[in-house]
Short mmCIF file of C-alpha atoms in Angstrom, two decimals:
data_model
loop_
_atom_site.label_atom_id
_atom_site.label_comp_id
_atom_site.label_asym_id
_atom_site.label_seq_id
_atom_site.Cartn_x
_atom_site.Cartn_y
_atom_site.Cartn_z
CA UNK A 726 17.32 -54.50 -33.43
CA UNK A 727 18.45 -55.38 -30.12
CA UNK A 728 18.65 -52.26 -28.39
CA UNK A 729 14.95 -51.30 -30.59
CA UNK A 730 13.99 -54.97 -28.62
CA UNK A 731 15.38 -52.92 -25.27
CA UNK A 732 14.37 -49.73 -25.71
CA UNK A 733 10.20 -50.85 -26.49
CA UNK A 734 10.93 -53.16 -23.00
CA UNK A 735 12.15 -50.17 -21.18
CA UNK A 736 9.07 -48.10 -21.99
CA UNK A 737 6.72 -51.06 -21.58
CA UNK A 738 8.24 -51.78 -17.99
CA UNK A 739 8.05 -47.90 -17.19
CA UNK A 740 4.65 -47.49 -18.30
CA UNK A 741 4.41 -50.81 -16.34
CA UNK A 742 5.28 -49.19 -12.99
CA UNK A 743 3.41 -46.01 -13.56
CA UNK A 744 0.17 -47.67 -13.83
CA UNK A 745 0.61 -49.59 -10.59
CA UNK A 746 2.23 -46.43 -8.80
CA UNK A 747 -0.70 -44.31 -10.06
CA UNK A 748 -3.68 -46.03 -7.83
CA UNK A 749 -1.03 -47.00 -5.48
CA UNK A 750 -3.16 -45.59 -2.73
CA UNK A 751 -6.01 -47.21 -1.11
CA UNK A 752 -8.66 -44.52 -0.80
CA UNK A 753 -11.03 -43.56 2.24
CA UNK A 754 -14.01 -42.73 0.55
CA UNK A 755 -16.37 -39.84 1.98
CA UNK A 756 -19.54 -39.09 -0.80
CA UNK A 757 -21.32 -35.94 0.40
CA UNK A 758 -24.29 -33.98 -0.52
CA UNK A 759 -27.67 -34.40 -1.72
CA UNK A 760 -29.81 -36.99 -3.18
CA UNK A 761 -27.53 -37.96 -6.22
CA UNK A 762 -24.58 -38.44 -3.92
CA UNK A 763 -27.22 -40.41 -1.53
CA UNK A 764 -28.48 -42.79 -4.40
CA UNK A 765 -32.24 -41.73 -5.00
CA UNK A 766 -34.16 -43.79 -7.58
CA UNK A 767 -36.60 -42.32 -10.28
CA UNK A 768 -38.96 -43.49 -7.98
CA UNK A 769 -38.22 -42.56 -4.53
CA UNK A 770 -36.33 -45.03 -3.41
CA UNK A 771 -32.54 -45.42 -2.57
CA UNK A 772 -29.93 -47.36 -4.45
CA UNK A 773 -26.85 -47.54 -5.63
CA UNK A 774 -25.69 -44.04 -6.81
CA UNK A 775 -22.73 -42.89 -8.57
CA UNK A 776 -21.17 -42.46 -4.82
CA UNK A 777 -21.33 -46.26 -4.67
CA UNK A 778 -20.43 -47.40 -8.60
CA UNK A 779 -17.26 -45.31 -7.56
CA UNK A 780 -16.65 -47.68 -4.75
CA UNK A 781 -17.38 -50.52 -6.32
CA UNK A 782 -15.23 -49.92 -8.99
CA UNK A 783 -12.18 -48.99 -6.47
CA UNK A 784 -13.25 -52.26 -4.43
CA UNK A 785 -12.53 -54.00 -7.84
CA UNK A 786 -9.31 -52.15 -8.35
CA UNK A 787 -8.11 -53.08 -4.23
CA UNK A 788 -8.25 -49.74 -4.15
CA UNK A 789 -11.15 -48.82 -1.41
CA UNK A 790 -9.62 -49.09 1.99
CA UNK A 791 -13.54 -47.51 3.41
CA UNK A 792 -16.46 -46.02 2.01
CA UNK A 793 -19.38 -43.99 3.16
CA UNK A 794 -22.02 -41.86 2.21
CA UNK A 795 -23.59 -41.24 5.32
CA UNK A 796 -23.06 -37.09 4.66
CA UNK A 797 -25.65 -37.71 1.93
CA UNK A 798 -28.80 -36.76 2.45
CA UNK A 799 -31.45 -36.51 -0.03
CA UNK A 800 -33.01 -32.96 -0.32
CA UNK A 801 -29.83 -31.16 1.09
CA UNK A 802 -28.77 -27.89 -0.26
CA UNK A 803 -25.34 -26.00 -0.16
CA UNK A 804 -26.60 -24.50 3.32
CA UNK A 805 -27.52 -27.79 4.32
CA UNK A 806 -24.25 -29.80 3.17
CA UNK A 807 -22.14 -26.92 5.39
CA UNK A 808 -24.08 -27.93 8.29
CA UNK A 809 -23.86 -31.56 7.99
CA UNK A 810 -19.54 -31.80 7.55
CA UNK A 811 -19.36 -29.45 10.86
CA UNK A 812 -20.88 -32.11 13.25
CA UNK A 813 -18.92 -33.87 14.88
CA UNK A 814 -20.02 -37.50 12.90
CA UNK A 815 -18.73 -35.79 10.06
CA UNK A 816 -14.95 -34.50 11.54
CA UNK A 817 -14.63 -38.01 12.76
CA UNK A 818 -15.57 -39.42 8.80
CA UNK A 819 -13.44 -36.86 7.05
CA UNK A 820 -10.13 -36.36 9.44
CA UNK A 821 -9.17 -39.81 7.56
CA UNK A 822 -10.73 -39.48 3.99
CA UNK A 823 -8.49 -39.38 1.43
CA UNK A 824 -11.28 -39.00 -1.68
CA UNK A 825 -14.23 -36.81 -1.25
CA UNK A 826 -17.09 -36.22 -3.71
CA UNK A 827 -19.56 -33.03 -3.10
CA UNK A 828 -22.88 -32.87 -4.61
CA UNK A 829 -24.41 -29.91 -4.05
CA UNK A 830 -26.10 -26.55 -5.08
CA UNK A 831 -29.28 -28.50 -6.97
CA UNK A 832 -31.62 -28.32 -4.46
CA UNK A 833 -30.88 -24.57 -4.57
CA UNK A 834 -31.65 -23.64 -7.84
CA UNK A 835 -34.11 -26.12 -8.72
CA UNK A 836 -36.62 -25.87 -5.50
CA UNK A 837 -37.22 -22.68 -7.52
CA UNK A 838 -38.57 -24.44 -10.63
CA UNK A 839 -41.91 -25.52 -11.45
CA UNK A 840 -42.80 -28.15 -13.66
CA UNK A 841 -45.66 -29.30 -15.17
CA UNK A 842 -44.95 -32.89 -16.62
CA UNK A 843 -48.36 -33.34 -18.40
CA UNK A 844 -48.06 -29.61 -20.19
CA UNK A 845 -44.24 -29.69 -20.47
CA UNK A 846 -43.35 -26.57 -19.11
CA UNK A 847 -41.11 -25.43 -16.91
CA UNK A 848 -41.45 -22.10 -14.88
CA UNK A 849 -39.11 -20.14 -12.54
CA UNK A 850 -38.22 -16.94 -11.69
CA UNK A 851 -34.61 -15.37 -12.95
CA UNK A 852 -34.43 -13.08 -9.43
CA UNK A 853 -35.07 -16.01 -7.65
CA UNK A 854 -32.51 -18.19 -9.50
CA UNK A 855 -29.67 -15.31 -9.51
CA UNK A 856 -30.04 -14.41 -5.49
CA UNK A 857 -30.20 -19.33 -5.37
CA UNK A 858 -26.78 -18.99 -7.58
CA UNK A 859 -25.25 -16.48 -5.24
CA UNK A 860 -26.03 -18.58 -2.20
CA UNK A 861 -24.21 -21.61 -4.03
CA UNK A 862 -21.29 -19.53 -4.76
CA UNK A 863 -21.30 -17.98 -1.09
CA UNK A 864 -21.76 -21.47 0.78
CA UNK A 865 -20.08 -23.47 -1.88
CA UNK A 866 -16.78 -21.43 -1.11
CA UNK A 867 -17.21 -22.12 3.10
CA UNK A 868 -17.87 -26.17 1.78
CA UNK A 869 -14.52 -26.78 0.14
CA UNK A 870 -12.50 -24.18 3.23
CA UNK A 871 -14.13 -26.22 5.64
CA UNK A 872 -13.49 -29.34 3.50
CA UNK A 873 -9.51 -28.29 3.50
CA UNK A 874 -9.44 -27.96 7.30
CA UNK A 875 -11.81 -31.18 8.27
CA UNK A 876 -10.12 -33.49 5.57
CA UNK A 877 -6.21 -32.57 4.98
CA UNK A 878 -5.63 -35.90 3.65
CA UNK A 879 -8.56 -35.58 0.79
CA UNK A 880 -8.37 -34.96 -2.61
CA UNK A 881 -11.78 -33.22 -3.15
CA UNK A 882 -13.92 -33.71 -6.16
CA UNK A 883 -17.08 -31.45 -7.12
CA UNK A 884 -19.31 -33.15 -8.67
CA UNK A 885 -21.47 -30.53 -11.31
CA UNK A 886 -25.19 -31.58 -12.91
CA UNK A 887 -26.74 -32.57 -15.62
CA UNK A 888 -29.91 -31.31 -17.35
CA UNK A 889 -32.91 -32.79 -15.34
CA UNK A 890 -35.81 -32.39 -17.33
CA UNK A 891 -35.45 -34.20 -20.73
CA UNK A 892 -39.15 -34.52 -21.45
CA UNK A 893 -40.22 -31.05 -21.96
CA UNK A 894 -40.87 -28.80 -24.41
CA UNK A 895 -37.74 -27.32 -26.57
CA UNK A 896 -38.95 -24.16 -26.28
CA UNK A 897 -39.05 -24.46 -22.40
CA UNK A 898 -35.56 -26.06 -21.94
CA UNK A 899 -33.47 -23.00 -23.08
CA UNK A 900 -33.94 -21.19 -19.47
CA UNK A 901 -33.34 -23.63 -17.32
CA UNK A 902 -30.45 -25.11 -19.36
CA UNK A 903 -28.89 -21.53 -18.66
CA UNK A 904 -29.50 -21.37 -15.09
CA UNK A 905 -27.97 -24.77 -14.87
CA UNK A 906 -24.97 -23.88 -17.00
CA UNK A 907 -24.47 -20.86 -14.69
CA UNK A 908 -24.72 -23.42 -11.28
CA UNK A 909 -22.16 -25.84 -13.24
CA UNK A 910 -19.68 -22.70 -14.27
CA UNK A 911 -19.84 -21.41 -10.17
CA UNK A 912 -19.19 -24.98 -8.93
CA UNK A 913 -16.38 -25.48 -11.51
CA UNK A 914 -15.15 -21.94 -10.42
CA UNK A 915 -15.07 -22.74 -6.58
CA UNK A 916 -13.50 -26.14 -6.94
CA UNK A 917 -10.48 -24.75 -8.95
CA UNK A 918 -10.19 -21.66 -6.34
CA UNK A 919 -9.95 -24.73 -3.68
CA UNK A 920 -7.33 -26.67 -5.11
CA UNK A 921 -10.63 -29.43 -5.84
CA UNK A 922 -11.20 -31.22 -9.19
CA UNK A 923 -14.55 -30.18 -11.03
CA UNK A 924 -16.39 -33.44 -12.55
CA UNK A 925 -18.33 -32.36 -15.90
CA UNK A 926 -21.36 -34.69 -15.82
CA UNK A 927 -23.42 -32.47 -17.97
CA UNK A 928 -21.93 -33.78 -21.51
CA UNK A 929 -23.04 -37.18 -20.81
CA UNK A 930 -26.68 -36.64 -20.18
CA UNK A 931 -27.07 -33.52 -22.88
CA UNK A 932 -30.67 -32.09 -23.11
CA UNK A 933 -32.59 -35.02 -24.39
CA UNK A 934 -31.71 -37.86 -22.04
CA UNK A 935 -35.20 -39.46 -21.44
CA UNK A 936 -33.18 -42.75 -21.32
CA UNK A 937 -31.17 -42.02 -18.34
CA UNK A 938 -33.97 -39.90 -16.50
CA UNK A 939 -37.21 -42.19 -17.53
CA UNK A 940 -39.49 -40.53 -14.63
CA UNK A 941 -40.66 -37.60 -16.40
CA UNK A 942 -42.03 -35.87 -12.95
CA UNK A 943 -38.68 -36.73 -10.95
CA UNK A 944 -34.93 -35.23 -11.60
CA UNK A 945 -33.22 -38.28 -10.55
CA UNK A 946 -31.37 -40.83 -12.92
CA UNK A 947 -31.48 -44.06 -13.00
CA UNK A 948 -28.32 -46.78 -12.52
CA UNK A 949 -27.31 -46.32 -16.22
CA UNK A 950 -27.65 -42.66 -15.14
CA UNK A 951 -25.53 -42.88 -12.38
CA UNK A 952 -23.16 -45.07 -14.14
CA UNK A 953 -22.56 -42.26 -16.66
CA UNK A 954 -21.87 -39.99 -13.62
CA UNK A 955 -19.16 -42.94 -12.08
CA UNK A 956 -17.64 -42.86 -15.43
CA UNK A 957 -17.43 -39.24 -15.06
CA UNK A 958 -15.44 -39.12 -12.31
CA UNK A 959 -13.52 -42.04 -12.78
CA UNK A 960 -11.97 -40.38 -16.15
CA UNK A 961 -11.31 -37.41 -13.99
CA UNK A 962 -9.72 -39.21 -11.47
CA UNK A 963 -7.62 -41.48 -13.53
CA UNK A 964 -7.13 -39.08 -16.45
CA UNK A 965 -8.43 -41.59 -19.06
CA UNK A 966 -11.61 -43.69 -19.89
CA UNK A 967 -9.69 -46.91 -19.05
CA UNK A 968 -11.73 -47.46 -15.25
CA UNK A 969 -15.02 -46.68 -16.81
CA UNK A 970 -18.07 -48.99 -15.74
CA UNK A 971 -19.70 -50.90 -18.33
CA UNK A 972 -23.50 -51.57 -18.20
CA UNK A 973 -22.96 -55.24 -18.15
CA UNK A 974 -20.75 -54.62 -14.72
CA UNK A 975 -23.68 -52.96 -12.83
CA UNK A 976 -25.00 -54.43 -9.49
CA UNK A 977 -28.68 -55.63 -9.60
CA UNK A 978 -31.41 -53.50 -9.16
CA UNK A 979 -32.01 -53.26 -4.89
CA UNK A 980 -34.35 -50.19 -4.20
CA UNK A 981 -35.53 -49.49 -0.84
CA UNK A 982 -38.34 -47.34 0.32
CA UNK A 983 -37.13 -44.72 2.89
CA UNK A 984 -39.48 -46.79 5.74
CA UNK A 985 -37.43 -49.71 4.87
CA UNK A 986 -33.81 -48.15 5.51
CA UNK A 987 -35.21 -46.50 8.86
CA UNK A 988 -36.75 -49.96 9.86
CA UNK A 989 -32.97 -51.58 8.71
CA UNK A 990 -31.16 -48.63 10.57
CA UNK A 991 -33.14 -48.52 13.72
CA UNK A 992 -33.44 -52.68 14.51
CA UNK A 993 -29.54 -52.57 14.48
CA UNK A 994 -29.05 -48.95 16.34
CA UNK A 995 -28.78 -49.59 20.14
CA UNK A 996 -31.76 -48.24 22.00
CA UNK A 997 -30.31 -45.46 23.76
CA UNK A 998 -29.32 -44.02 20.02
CA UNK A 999 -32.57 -43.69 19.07
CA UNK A 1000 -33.43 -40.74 21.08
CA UNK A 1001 -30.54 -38.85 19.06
CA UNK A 1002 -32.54 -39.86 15.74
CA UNK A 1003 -35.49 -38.76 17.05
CA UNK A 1004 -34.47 -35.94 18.52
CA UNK A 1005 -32.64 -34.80 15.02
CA UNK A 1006 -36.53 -34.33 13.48
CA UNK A 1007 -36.97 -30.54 13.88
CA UNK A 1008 -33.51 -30.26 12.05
CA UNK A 1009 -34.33 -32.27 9.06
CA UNK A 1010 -37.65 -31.16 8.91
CA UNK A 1011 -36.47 -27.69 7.12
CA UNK A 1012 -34.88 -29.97 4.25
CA UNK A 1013 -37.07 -29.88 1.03
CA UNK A 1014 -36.16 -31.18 -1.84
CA UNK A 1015 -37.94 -34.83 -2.89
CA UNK A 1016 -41.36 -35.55 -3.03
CA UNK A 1017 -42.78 -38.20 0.20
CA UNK A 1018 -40.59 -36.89 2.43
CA UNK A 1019 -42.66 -35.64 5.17
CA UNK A 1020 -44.70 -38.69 5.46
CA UNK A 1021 -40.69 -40.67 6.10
CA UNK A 1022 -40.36 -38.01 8.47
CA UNK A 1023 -43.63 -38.66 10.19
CA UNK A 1024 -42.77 -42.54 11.04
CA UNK A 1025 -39.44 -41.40 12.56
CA UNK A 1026 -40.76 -39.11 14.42
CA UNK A 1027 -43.21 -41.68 16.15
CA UNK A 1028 -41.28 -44.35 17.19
#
């Protein structure tokens, strides 16, 4: 019995240092992309996104050494996202990151749908979708090379997507679901080609989930949305559901309009930086991708 009693303390203590070697690092954490990786609401707004639930659960662990998810930008596509990581805010943001998360290749394929929320029909067309798909693939690949150059130190996660239109018709769900299916097999495809880890969000949203995406006429989740996205990742990046984020640990609702995060940014920007801002409007202009957008861009642009 006594060397049972030693062996069962040997394991415990190994197991014991494994699980405080395994998170012994404390991550720099750079979310990029689009929207999701930026936080949008149901509704327009911006708050805490999956990006951020990751954080906070690191934060918990005293495991987040930064975090930022100022490469986020709602509306941006893959052409978009390869822009944004080769300015020079970016290099300075990822030459120390040692966790990235990439959002992209949405805004791609699904600028191409149309729906109609009060029918329940969704409309695209399939040589528009394959040439979208292509373009992820194409710029998708120059993301994570450029990714492996600007942030040696990173472990790079792509984040895939789930099925963003919950509330329509069965009949009209089976083509999209299979472009979207094709966009989550190319991003899973690149990120293994790139040494990055592919993050299957898709199982835990499914077809039907009105509760997670309750603004039939919008594609963005709410926080128990994002939370299932968090979890996600976290099982990827642990290798077990033991860090996932219950609902009772989510931060309280704080939505912002876009006006209020450019009235927030710009009151604590120093004057001579907001000529850059300004002067960044014809850029963002060619970004589509969320409805209310043009009239945000319209304030910035006057003051």
């Amino acid at each position: 019995m006594k060397h049972l009693g030693s062996l069962i303390g040997m394991i415990i203590l190994v197991m014991t240092c494994w699980g405080s070697s395994a998170f012994a690092q404390t991550e720099s954490y750079v979310a990029i992309g689009d929207s999701l990786a930026a936080g949008q609401t149901p509704f327009q707004q911006i708050d805490a996104g999956y990006s951020d639930l990751i954080a906070m659960r690191l934060q918990a662990m005293d495991q987040l050494k930064f975090y930022t998810k100022e490469l986020a930008f709602p509306g941006f596509t893959t052409a978009n996202v390869l822009e944004r990581i080769k300015t020079e805010e970016a290099r300075d943001l990822l030459a120390n990151a040692t966790l990235v998360t990439v959002s992209a290749g949405a805004n791609d394929l699904l600028s191409l749908v149309r729906l109609n929320p009060t029918a329940g029909t969704l409309t695209f067309s399939q040589l528009q979708a394959d040439y979208a798909l292509n373009i992820v693939r194409i710029n998708m690949e120059a993301i994570l090379n450029e990714l492996g150059v600007l942030a040696p130190k990173a472990q790079v996660y792509v984040i895939g997507y789930y099925f963003a239109y919950p509330a329509v018709h069965l009949t009209q769900k089976e083509g999209t679901n299979a472009q979207l299916v094709k966009l989550n097999t190319i991003l899973q495809q690149q990120a293994e080609l790139a040494g990055a880890v592919y993050v299957n969000v898709y199982d835990s949203f499914g077809l039907n989930a009105t509760n997670y995406l309750p603004n039939y006429a919008d594609v963005h989740p709410n926080m128990e949305g994002y939370r299932q996205m968090a979890n996600a990742f976290l099982k990827a990046y642990s290798g077990s559901d033991a860090l996932n984020i219950a609902s009772s640990q989510l931060p309280q609702p704080n939505p912002l309009s876009f006006e209020e995060i450019l009235k927030e940014r710009t009151s604590t920007q120093p004057k001579q930086q907001k000529v850059t801002t300004s002067q960044s409007v014809e850029n963002i202009r060619s970004i589509q991708g969320f409805h209310g957008y043009t009239a945000f861009m319209g304030k910035l642009e006057k003051r």
